[in-house]
CSV table of C-alpha atoms and ligand atoms in Angstrom, one decimal:
chain,number,residue,atom,x,y,z
A,26,MET,CA,77.0,81.6,168.3
A,27,SER,CA,75.7,82.0,164.8
A,28,GLU,CA,77.8,81.3,161.7
A,29,ARG,CA,77.9,84.9,160.8
A,30,GLU,CA,79.0,86.0,164.3
A,31,ARG,CA,81.7,83.3,164.3
A,32,SER,CA,83.0,84.4,160.9
A,33,GLY,CA,82.9,88.0,162.1
A,34,LEU,CA,84.9,87.2,165.1
A,35,ASP,CA,87.4,85.2,162.9
A,36,GLY,CA,87.7,88.3,160.6
A,37,GLU,CA,88.4,90.5,163.6
A,38,ARG,CA,91.1,88.1,164.8
A,39,ARG,CA,92.7,88.0,161.4
A,40,ARG,CA,92.6,91.8,161.0
A,41,ALA,CA,94.1,92.3,164.5
A,42,GLY,CA,97.0,89.9,163.6
A,43,ALA,CA,97.8,91.4,160.1
A,44,ALA,CA,99.8,94.4,159.6
A,45,ARG,CA,97.7,97.4,158.7
A,46,PRO,CA,97.9,97.9,154.9
A,47,ARG,CA,99.3,101.3,153.9
A,48,VAL,CA,97.2,103.2,151.6
A,49,GLY,CA,98.0,106.4,149.8
A,50,VAL,CA,94.9,108.4,148.8
A,51,VAL,CA,95.6,111.2,146.4
A,52,GLY,CA,93.2,114.1,146.2
A,53,ALA,CA,91.4,115.8,149.2
A,54,GLY,CA,88.2,116.7,147.2
A,55,PRO,CA,85.0,115.3,148.7
A,56,ALA,CA,85.6,111.8,147.0
A,57,GLY,CA,89.2,111.5,148.2
A,58,LEU,CA,88.4,112.7,151.8
A,59,ALA,CA,85.4,110.2,152.0
A,60,ALA,CA,87.6,107.3,150.7
A,61,ALA,CA,90.4,108.2,153.2
A,62,LEU,CA,88.0,108.1,156.0
A,63,ALA,CA,86.2,104.9,154.9
A,64,LEU,CA,89.5,103.1,154.4
A,65,THR,CA,90.9,104.3,157.8
A,66,ARG,CA,87.6,102.9,159.4
A,67,ALA,CA,88.3,99.6,157.4
A,68,GLY,CA,91.6,99.2,159.2
A,69,CYS,CA,94.0,100.7,156.9
A,70,ALA,CA,96.8,103.2,157.7
A,71,VAL,CA,96.0,106.0,155.3
A,72,ALA,CA,98.1,108.9,154.0
A,73,LEU,CA,96.1,111.6,152.2
A,74,LEU,CA,97.9,113.7,149.8
A,75,ASP,CA,96.8,117.0,148.1
A,76,ALA,CA,98.4,119.6,145.8
A,77,ARG,CA,96.7,122.4,147.7
A,78,PRO,CA,97.3,123.4,151.3
A,79,LEU,CA,94.8,122.1,153.8
A,80,PRO,CA,93.5,124.4,156.6
A,81,ALA,CA,94.9,124.0,160.2
A,82,PRO,CA,92.6,122.1,162.6
A,83,GLY,CA,89.5,124.2,163.3
A,84,ALA,CA,90.2,126.7,160.5
A,85,PRO,CA,87.5,126.9,157.8
A,86,LEU,CA,88.0,125.7,154.3
A,87,PRO,CA,87.9,128.4,151.6
A,88,GLU,CA,84.0,128.7,151.1
A,89,GLU,CA,82.6,127.7,147.7
A,90,GLY,CA,79.1,129.0,146.9
A,91,ARG,CA,78.3,125.7,145.4
A,92,THR,CA,76.2,122.9,146.9
A,93,VAL,CA,75.7,119.2,146.2
A,94,ALA,CA,72.5,117.3,146.3
A,95,LEU,CA,73.2,114.0,148.1
A,96,LEU,CA,70.8,111.1,147.5
A,97,GLN,CA,69.9,108.6,150.2
A,98,PRO,CA,72.5,106.0,149.6
A,99,SER,CA,75.3,108.8,149.9
A,100,ILE,CA,73.6,109.9,153.2
A,101,GLU,CA,73.7,106.3,154.4
A,102,LEU,CA,77.5,106.2,153.8
A,103,LEU,CA,78.2,109.6,155.4
A,104,ASP,CA,76.0,108.4,158.5
A,105,ARG,CA,78.2,105.2,158.8
A,106,LEU,CA,81.2,107.5,158.5
A,107,GLY,CA,79.8,109.5,161.5
A,108,ILE,CA,79.6,113.0,160.0
A,109,TRP,CA,76.0,113.0,158.8
A,110,ARG,CA,74.3,114.2,161.9
A,111,GLU,CA,76.2,117.6,161.9
A,112,LEU,CA,75.8,118.0,158.2
A,113,ALA,CA,72.0,117.2,158.3
A,114,ALA,CA,71.4,120.0,160.5
A,115,GLU,CA,72.6,122.5,158.0
A,116,SER,CA,70.9,120.8,154.9
A,117,ALA,CA,67.6,121.0,153.3
A,118,PRO,CA,65.4,118.1,152.5
A,119,LEU,CA,64.6,117.4,148.8
A,120,ARG,CA,61.1,116.1,148.9
A,121,ALA,CA,60.2,116.4,145.1
A,122,LEU,CA,61.8,117.1,141.8
A,123,ARG,CA,59.9,119.2,139.3
A,124,LEU,CA,61.1,119.0,135.7
A,125,VAL,CA,59.9,121.6,133.3
A,126,SER,CA,60.4,121.9,129.6
A,127,LEU,CA,60.5,125.4,128.2
A,128,PRO,CA,60.8,126.4,124.6
A,129,ARG,CA,62.7,129.6,125.7
A,130,ASP,CA,63.2,131.5,129.1
A,131,GLY,CA,60.0,133.1,130.3
A,132,ALA,CA,57.7,131.1,127.8
A,133,GLU,CA,54.8,128.9,128.9
A,134,PRO,CA,55.9,125.4,129.8
A,135,GLU,CA,55.5,122.6,127.1
A,136,ALA,CA,55.7,120.0,129.9
A,137,ASP,CA,55.8,120.1,133.6
A,138,VAL,CA,56.2,117.0,135.7
A,139,THR,CA,56.7,116.6,139.6
A,140,PHE,CA,58.4,113.5,141.0
A,141,GLU,CA,57.5,113.1,144.6
A,142,ALA,CA,59.8,110.9,146.8
A,143,ALA,CA,56.6,109.6,148.5
A,144,GLU,CA,55.7,107.9,145.2
A,145,ILE,CA,58.5,105.5,145.9
A,146,GLY,CA,57.9,105.3,149.6
A,147,LEU,CA,60.6,107.7,150.7
A,148,PRO,CA,60.2,110.9,152.8
A,149,GLU,CA,62.8,112.6,150.7
A,150,PHE,CA,65.2,111.9,147.8
A,151,GLY,CA,68.2,113.3,149.6
A,152,ARG,CA,69.5,116.6,151.0
A,153,ASN,CA,71.3,119.6,149.5
A,154,VAL,CA,74.5,120.5,151.3
A,155,ARG,CA,77.4,122.9,151.1
A,156,ILE,CA,80.4,121.2,149.5
A,157,GLY,CA,82.8,123.3,151.7
A,158,ARG,CA,81.0,122.0,154.9
A,159,LEU,CA,81.0,118.5,153.7
A,160,ARG,CA,84.9,118.6,153.0
A,161,ALA,CA,85.5,120.4,156.4
A,162,LEU,CA,83.5,117.7,158.4
A,163,LEU,CA,85.3,114.8,156.5
A,164,LEU,CA,88.7,116.4,157.1
A,165,ASP,CA,88.0,116.9,160.9
A,166,ALA,CA,86.8,113.3,161.2
A,167,LEU,CA,90.0,112.0,159.3
A,168,ARG,CA,92.2,114.1,161.6
A,169,GLU,CA,90.4,112.5,164.6
A,170,ALA,CA,90.9,109.0,163.2
A,171,GLY,CA,94.6,109.6,163.0
A,172,ALA,CA,95.1,109.5,159.2
A,173,GLU,CA,98.4,111.2,157.9
A,174,LEU,CA,97.7,114.4,156.0
A,175,VAL,CA,100.3,115.5,153.4
A,176,ASP,CA,99.3,118.8,151.8
A,177,ASP,CA,100.9,121.2,149.4
A,178,ALA,CA,102.3,118.1,147.8
A,179,ALA,CA,101.4,117.7,144.1
A,180,VAL,CA,101.9,114.1,143.1
A,181,GLU,CA,104.1,114.0,140.0
A,182,ASP,CA,104.5,110.3,139.5
A,183,VAL,CA,103.8,106.7,140.8
A,184,VAL,CA,106.6,104.4,140.5
A,185,ARG,CA,106.2,100.6,140.7
A,186,GLU,CA,108.6,98.9,143.1
A,187,ARG,CA,109.0,95.2,143.7
A,188,ASP,CA,106.3,95.0,146.5
A,189,ARG,CA,105.0,98.6,146.9
A,190,LEU,CA,104.2,101.7,144.9
A,191,LEU,CA,106.4,104.9,145.3
A,192,ILE,CA,104.3,108.0,145.2
A,193,VAL,CA,106.5,111.0,144.1
A,194,HIS,CA,105.2,114.4,145.2
A,195,GLY,CA,106.2,117.9,145.5
A,196,ARG,CA,107.7,117.5,149.1
A,197,GLY,CA,109.3,114.0,148.8
A,198,THR,CA,108.1,110.5,148.3
A,199,LEU,CA,105.7,108.1,150.1
A,200,ARG,CA,105.5,104.3,149.9
A,201,ALA,CA,102.1,102.5,149.8
A,202,ASP,CA,100.7,99.1,149.4
A,203,LEU,CA,97.7,100.5,147.6
A,204,VAL,CA,97.2,103.9,145.9
A,205,VAL,CA,93.8,105.4,145.4
A,206,ALA,CA,93.5,108.0,142.8
A,207,ALA,CA,90.9,110.6,143.6
A,208,ASP,CA,92.8,113.6,142.2
A,209,GLY,CA,89.9,114.9,140.0
A,210,ARG,CA,89.0,114.9,136.3
A,211,ARG,CA,92.5,115.6,134.9
A,212,SER,CA,94.0,113.0,137.3
A,213,PRO,CA,97.9,113.0,137.1
A,214,VAL,CA,97.9,109.7,139.0
A,215,ARG,CA,95.6,108.2,136.3
A,216,ARG,CA,98.1,109.2,133.8
A,217,ALA,CA,101.1,107.9,135.8
A,218,LEU,CA,99.2,104.5,136.0
A,219,ARG,CA,98.8,104.6,132.2
A,220,ILE,CA,94.9,104.3,132.4
A,221,THR,CA,93.5,106.1,129.4
A,222,ALA,CA,90.2,108.2,129.6
A,223,SER,CA,88.0,109.6,127.0
A,224,GLU,CA,87.1,113.4,127.4
A,225,ARG,CA,84.0,115.0,126.0
A,226,PRO,CA,84.2,118.9,126.1
A,227,THR,CA,80.6,120.0,125.9
A,228,GLY,CA,81.2,123.7,125.1
A,229,ARG,CA,79.0,124.6,128.1
A,230,VAL,CA,79.8,126.1,131.5
A,231,ALA,CA,77.6,125.7,134.7
A,232,ILE,CA,77.2,128.9,136.8
A,233,GLY,CA,77.0,128.0,140.4
A,234,THR,CA,75.7,130.3,143.2
A,235,SER,CA,72.9,130.5,145.8
A,236,PHE,CA,70.3,133.2,146.4
A,237,THR,CA,67.4,134.1,148.7
A,238,HIS,CA,63.9,134.4,147.3
A,239,THR,CA,60.5,135.7,148.6
A,240,ARG,CA,58.3,132.6,147.7
A,241,PRO,CA,59.0,129.4,149.7
A,242,HIS,CA,60.6,126.6,147.7
A,243,GLY,CA,58.5,123.9,149.6
A,244,ASN,CA,61.6,121.5,149.5
A,245,VAL,CA,61.0,121.1,145.7
A,246,SER,CA,63.9,121.1,143.4
A,247,ILE,CA,63.0,122.8,140.1
A,248,GLU,CA,64.9,122.0,137.0
A,249,LEU,CA,64.0,124.1,133.9
A,250,HIS,CA,65.1,122.4,130.5
A,251,ARG,CA,65.5,125.3,128.1
A,252,PRO,CA,67.8,125.8,125.1
A,253,GLY,CA,71.4,126.3,126.2
A,254,GLY,CA,71.2,124.0,129.2
A,255,ALA,CA,69.4,123.3,132.5
A,256,PHE,CA,68.6,126.0,135.0
A,257,THR,CA,68.2,124.1,138.3
A,258,MET,CA,67.2,125.7,141.6
A,259,VAL,CA,67.8,123.4,144.6
A,260,PRO,CA,66.4,124.1,148.1
A,261,LEU,CA,68.6,125.2,150.9
A,262,PRO,CA,67.5,125.8,154.5
A,263,GLY,CA,65.0,128.8,154.7
A,264,ASP,CA,64.0,130.7,151.7
A,265,ARG,CA,67.3,130.2,150.0
A,266,SER,CA,68.1,128.0,147.0
A,267,SER,CA,71.3,127.0,145.2
A,268,LEU,CA,71.5,127.5,141.5
A,269,VAL,CA,73.1,125.5,138.8
A,270,TRP,CA,72.7,127.4,135.5
A,271,VAL,CA,74.2,126.0,132.4
A,272,GLU,CA,74.8,128.0,129.3
A,273,PRO,CA,77.0,127.9,126.2
A,274,GLU,CA,80.6,129.2,127.0
A,275,ALA,CA,80.2,132.6,125.4
A,276,GLU,CA,76.9,133.3,127.2
A,277,ALA,CA,78.2,132.0,130.5
A,278,LYS,CA,81.3,134.3,130.3
A,279,ARG,CA,79.1,137.2,129.6
A,280,LEU,CA,76.9,136.5,132.6
A,281,LEU,CA,79.9,135.9,134.9
A,282,GLY,CA,81.4,139.1,133.8
A,283,LEU,CA,78.3,141.3,134.5
A,284,THR,CA,78.1,143.7,137.3
A,285,ASP,CA,76.2,142.6,140.4
A,286,ALA,CA,73.1,144.7,139.4
A,287,GLY,CA,73.4,143.2,135.8
A,288,PHE,CA,73.6,139.6,137.0
A,289,ARG,CA,70.7,140.2,139.4
A,290,ALA,CA,68.5,141.4,136.5
A,291,GLU,CA,69.3,138.3,134.5
A,292,LEU,CA,68.7,136.0,137.4
A,293,GLU,CA,65.5,137.5,138.6
A,294,ARG,CA,64.0,137.4,135.1
A,295,ARG,CA,64.3,133.7,135.1
A,296,VAL,CA,63.6,133.0,138.8
A,297,ARG,CA,60.6,135.2,139.4
A,298,PRO,CA,57.9,132.8,138.0
A,299,TRP,CA,59.0,130.1,140.2
A,300,LEU,CA,60.5,131.5,143.5
A,301,GLY,CA,59.4,135.2,143.4
A,302,GLU,CA,61.9,138.1,143.9
A,303,VAL,CA,65.5,137.5,144.4
A,304,GLY,CA,67.2,138.9,147.6
A,305,GLU,CA,70.8,138.3,148.5
A,306,ILE,CA,73.0,136.6,146.0
A,307,ASP,CA,76.1,134.6,147.0
A,308,ARG,CA,79.3,134.6,145.0
A,309,ARG,CA,79.1,133.2,141.5
A,310,ASP,CA,81.6,130.8,140.0
A,311,GLY,CA,81.8,129.1,136.6
A,312,TYR,CA,82.5,125.4,136.0
A,313,PRO,CA,83.4,124.3,132.5
A,314,LEU,CA,81.5,121.1,131.7
A,315,VAL,CA,83.7,118.4,130.5
A,316,GLY,CA,82.6,114.8,130.6
A,317,SER,CA,85.4,112.2,131.2
A,318,LEU,CA,85.3,108.4,131.6
A,319,ALA,CA,88.3,106.3,132.5
A,320,ASP,CA,88.7,103.0,130.4
A,321,ARG,CA,89.6,101.0,133.6
A,322,LEU,CA,89.1,101.5,137.3
A,323,VAL,CA,92.2,99.6,138.4
A,324,ALA,CA,95.8,99.0,137.7
A,325,PRO,CA,98.2,96.7,139.8
A,326,ARG,CA,97.9,98.0,143.4
A,327,ALA,CA,95.9,101.0,142.3
A,328,ALA,CA,92.3,102.0,142.1
A,329,LEU,CA,90.5,105.1,140.6
A,330,LEU,CA,87.4,106.8,142.0
A,331,GLY,CA,85.5,110.0,142.0
A,332,GLU,CA,86.2,112.4,139.1
A,333,ALA,CA,89.5,110.7,138.4
A,334,ALA,CA,87.3,107.8,137.2
A,335,HIS,CA,84.2,109.7,135.8
A,336,ALA,CA,83.3,113.3,135.4
A,337,LEU,CA,79.5,113.4,134.8
A,338,SER,CA,77.3,116.3,133.8
A,339,PRO,CA,75.5,118.0,136.7
A,340,VAL,CA,72.0,117.0,135.3
A,341,GLY,CA,70.3,114.7,137.7
A,342,ALA,CA,72.8,115.4,140.6
A,343,GLN,CA,74.7,112.2,139.9
A,344,GLY,CA,78.4,113.2,140.0
A,345,LEU,CA,79.4,113.0,143.7
A,346,ASN,CA,76.6,110.5,144.5
A,347,THR,CA,78.3,108.0,141.9
A,348,SER,CA,81.7,108.8,143.5
A,349,LEU,CA,80.4,108.0,147.1
A,350,ARG,CA,79.1,104.7,145.7
A,351,ASP,CA,82.6,104.0,144.4
A,352,VAL,CA,84.0,104.7,148.0
A,353,ALA,CA,81.5,102.6,149.7
A,354,VAL,CA,82.2,99.6,147.4
A,355,LEU,CA,86.0,100.0,147.6
A,356,ALA,CA,85.9,100.2,151.3
A,357,GLU,CA,83.6,97.2,151.6
A,358,ARG,CA,85.9,95.0,149.4
A,359,VAL,CA,88.9,96.1,151.3
A,360,GLU,CA,87.3,95.3,154.7
A,361,ARG,CA,86.0,92.0,153.4
A,362,ALA,CA,89.5,91.0,152.1
A,363,ARG,CA,91.1,91.8,155.4
A,364,ASP,CA,88.4,89.6,157.0
A,365,ARG,CA,89.5,86.8,154.8
A,366,GLY,CA,93.2,87.4,155.3
A,367,ILE,CA,93.6,88.5,151.7
A,368,PRO,CA,95.9,91.5,150.9
A,369,PRO,CA,93.5,94.3,149.9
A,370,TRP,CA,95.9,95.3,147.2
A,371,SER,CA,95.6,91.8,145.4
A,372,ALA,CA,94.3,91.7,141.8
A,373,GLU,CA,91.3,89.6,142.9
A,374,VAL,CA,90.1,92.3,145.3
A,375,LEU,CA,90.7,95.2,143.0
A,376,LEU,CA,89.1,93.5,140.0
A,377,ALA,CA,86.0,92.7,142.2
A,378,TYR,CA,85.9,96.5,142.8
A,379,GLU,CA,86.0,97.3,139.0
A,380,ARG,CA,83.4,94.6,138.2
A,381,ALA,CA,81.1,96.0,140.9
A,382,ARG,CA,81.4,99.6,139.7
A,383,LEU,CA,82.1,99.8,136.0
A,384,ALA,CA,78.4,98.9,134.6
A,385,ASP,CA,76.8,101.5,136.9
A,386,ILE,CA,79.4,104.2,136.1
A,387,ARG,CA,79.2,103.6,132.3
A,388,ALA,CA,75.3,103.6,132.5
A,389,ARG,CA,75.2,106.7,134.5
A,390,PHE,CA,77.7,108.5,132.2
A,391,ALA,CA,75.7,107.5,129.1
A,392,VAL,CA,72.4,108.6,130.5
A,393,THR,CA,73.4,112.0,131.9
A,394,GLU,CA,75.5,112.8,128.8
A,395,GLY,CA,72.4,112.1,126.6
A,396,LEU,CA,70.1,113.9,128.8
A,397,ALA,CA,72.3,117.0,129.1
A,398,ALA,CA,72.6,117.2,125.3
A,399,ALA,CA,68.8,116.7,124.9
A,400,VAL,CA,68.0,119.3,127.6
A,401,ALA,CA,70.3,121.9,126.0
A,402,SER,CA,69.1,121.2,122.4
A,403,ASP,CA,67.2,123.8,120.5
A,404,LEU,CA,66.6,121.4,117.5
A,405,ALA,CA,62.9,121.1,117.1
A,406,PRO,CA,62.8,117.2,116.9
A,407,VAL,CA,65.0,116.9,120.1
A,408,ARG,CA,62.8,119.5,121.8
A,409,LEU,CA,59.7,117.6,120.8
A,410,ALA,CA,61.1,114.3,122.0
A,411,ARG,CA,62.2,115.8,125.2
A,412,THR,CA,58.7,117.3,125.8
A,413,LEU,CA,56.9,114.1,124.8
A,414,GLY,CA,59.3,112.1,127.0
A,415,LEU,CA,58.4,114.2,130.0
A,416,ARG,CA,54.7,114.1,129.4
A,417,LEU,CA,54.9,110.3,128.9
A,418,LEU,CA,56.7,110.0,132.3
A,419,GLY,CA,54.0,112.2,133.8
A,420,ALA,CA,51.2,109.8,132.4
A,421,LEU,CA,52.8,106.5,133.3
A,422,PRO,CA,53.3,106.2,137.1
A,423,ALA,CA,55.2,102.7,136.8
A,424,LEU,CA,57.7,104.2,134.4
A,425,LYS,CA,58.0,107.4,136.5
A,426,GLN,CA,58.8,105.2,139.6
A,427,GLN,CA,61.4,103.2,137.8
A,428,VAL,CA,63.1,106.4,136.7
A,429,MET,CA,63.1,107.7,140.3
A,430,ARG,CA,64.5,104.4,141.6
A,431,GLY,CA,67.2,104.5,139.0
A,432,LEU,CA,68.3,107.9,140.3
A,433,MET,CA,68.9,106.5,143.7
A,434,ARG,CA,70.3,103.1,143.3
A,435,PRO,CA,73.0,101.5,141.0
A,436,MET,CA,72.0,101.1,137.4
A,437,ALA,CA,72.3,97.7,135.8
A,438,LEU,CA,72.5,98.3,132.1
A,439,PRO,CA,74.1,95.3,130.3
A,440,LEU,CA,77.8,95.7,129.3
A,441,PRO,CA,79.3,96.5,126.8
A,442,LEU,CA,77.3,99.7,126.7
A,443,PRO,CA,77.3,101.8,123.5
A,444,LEU,CA,78.5,105.2,124.7
A,445,PRO,CA,77.1,108.3,123.2
B,521,FAD,C1,77.9,122.9,139.0
B,521,FAD,C2,78.0,121.6,139.5
B,521,FAD,C3,77.1,121.1,140.4
B,521,FAD,C4,77.2,119.8,140.8
B,521,FAD,N1,76.1,119.3,141.6
B,521,FAD,C5,76.1,118.0,142.0
B,521,FAD,C6,75.1,117.5,142.8
B,521,FAD,O1,74.1,118.2,143.1
B,521,FAD,N2,75.2,116.3,143.3
B,521,FAD,C7,76.3,115.5,143.0
B,521,FAD,O2,76.3,114.3,143.4
B,521,FAD,N3,77.4,116.0,142.3
B,521,FAD,C8,77.3,117.2,141.7
B,521,FAD,N4,78.3,117.7,141.1
B,521,FAD,C9,79.5,116.9,140.9
B,521,FAD,C10,80.5,117.0,142.2
B,521,FAD,O3,80.6,118.3,142.6
B,521,FAD,C11,81.9,116.5,141.7
B,521,FAD,O4,81.7,115.2,141.3
B,521,FAD,C12,82.9,116.5,142.9
B,521,FAD,O5,82.8,117.7,143.5
B,521,FAD,C13,84.2,116.0,142.6
B,521,FAD,O6,84.9,115.6,143.6
B,521,FAD,P1,86.2,114.9,143.5
B,521,FAD,O7,86.7,114.7,144.9
B,521,FAD,O8,86.1,113.6,142.6
B,521,FAD,O9,87.2,115.7,142.6
B,521,FAD,P2,87.8,117.2,143.0
B,521,FAD,O10,86.8,118.0,143.8
B,521,FAD,O11,88.2,117.9,141.7
B,521,FAD,O12,89.1,117.0,143.9
B,521,FAD,C14,90.4,116.5,143.4
B,521,FAD,C15,91.4,116.9,144.4
B,521,FAD,O13,92.6,116.4,143.8
B,521,FAD,C16,93.6,117.4,144.1
B,521,FAD,N5,94.7,117.1,143.1
B,521,FAD,C17,94.7,117.4,141.8
B,521,FAD,N6,95.8,117.0,141.2
B,521,FAD,C18,96.6,116.7,142.2
B,521,FAD,C19,98.0,116.1,142.3
B,521,FAD,N7,98.8,116.0,141.1
B,521,FAD,N8,98.4,115.8,143.4
B,521,FAD,C20,97.7,115.8,144.5
B,521,FAD,N9,96.5,116.3,144.6
B,521,FAD,C21,95.9,116.7,143.4
B,521,FAD,C22,92.9,118.7,143.9
B,521,FAD,O14,93.7,119.7,144.7
B,521,FAD,C23,91.6,118.4,144.5
B,521,FAD,O15,91.6,118.7,146.0
B,521,FAD,C24,78.2,119.0,140.6
B,521,FAD,C25,79.4,119.5,139.8
B,521,FAD,C26,79.1,120.8,139.2
B,521,FAD,C27,80.3,121.3,138.4
């Protein structure tokens, strides 16, 4: 028997002997659901709490028109969690990413560069999936794995007891060895843990919807960089694409308030050069874009992940992908601790999680905030820099490959990183 097999067997014995750690995960968004499932699989007794009601088994979640582009590392995690096969069947592969710099809507491109996944030896960068389906499949798997679900239970406080944390919620209390905060950008749990976060309101809103079109997308995601914000069309199965359309608040409000015919006219004007005529349009929703970054990822017996730790701009599809990386690392640290007979809530384990994630999160935050500001700017020097930057990427294959790899794998910028 090899050394590795022997230590794996020892770990299994130790895990079987130790009581299952009780973990309270707060927030049933995609990050919290994935964390709850990964920690259940890592041998924890998980209770998942959410302020909103969760649907009964088999009932659908309220549908959101929005989709998320998941990159390969996220797909690998969902595959390990056993939900990827079903999701894959309803998703569209993203084989290329086309970035186009426009001086204004409808004008001739100043730069137009296509990044092919094949250039870095991959068949695709990832897949675009409906966020409602992702949550529904995670929730089904969690029920099947036997996790406790406590819905309609807004967490109001987290109180430190001698050897546990007490979660105080709208329907009572729950004691846990470890609390995982995945309760979104405003995170009441983060506040209760006294972890500070910096917020960056951008004054912009993303309009999310999906639509059918007459010209095939060819599995190419198209991101138009134009004054006001990015206009991104991401392939879905068939001749359908999802849309993330960023505008300053007042313009987004106007667009969201238009009649269906009025909205169609505005959409079609921008879409026609790229995907032809617009057919059926899904419901449209507005998402105010506020960047947020927590100063720490851990407190005694507690860890933050997902938007509770970092809310990123949608540019470059990094938000949930970064959160799923948090999930993978935390679950791995917990599992490793259990194998070594160390309590997963110990400072050693939590600090190792923070060390493993903080640099990547800060780097991604800085890069996406900077990019989003540059994309939306109408200042001539910024626009020129953006256009020249894109052209440079197009001309230098080695640099282009480096950028593509950076999109997919953890970033390793040195700390401390100057934030924008
Ligand atoms: C327009 C747009 C496009 C995007 N596109 C992409 C993309 O292509 N790829 C990508 O990777 N990311 C993308 N993102 C980012 C991604 O969608 C988000 O990061 C992700 O949905 C956030 O998930 P979360 O679970 O962290 O938070 P949330 O979804 O906000 O979930 C938080 C949960 O916590 C619960 N909660 C809140 N307060 C309490 C409380 N007090 N007690 C109990 N529960 C509570 C809420 O009810 C909610 O269920 C996009 C974002 C936007 C806005």
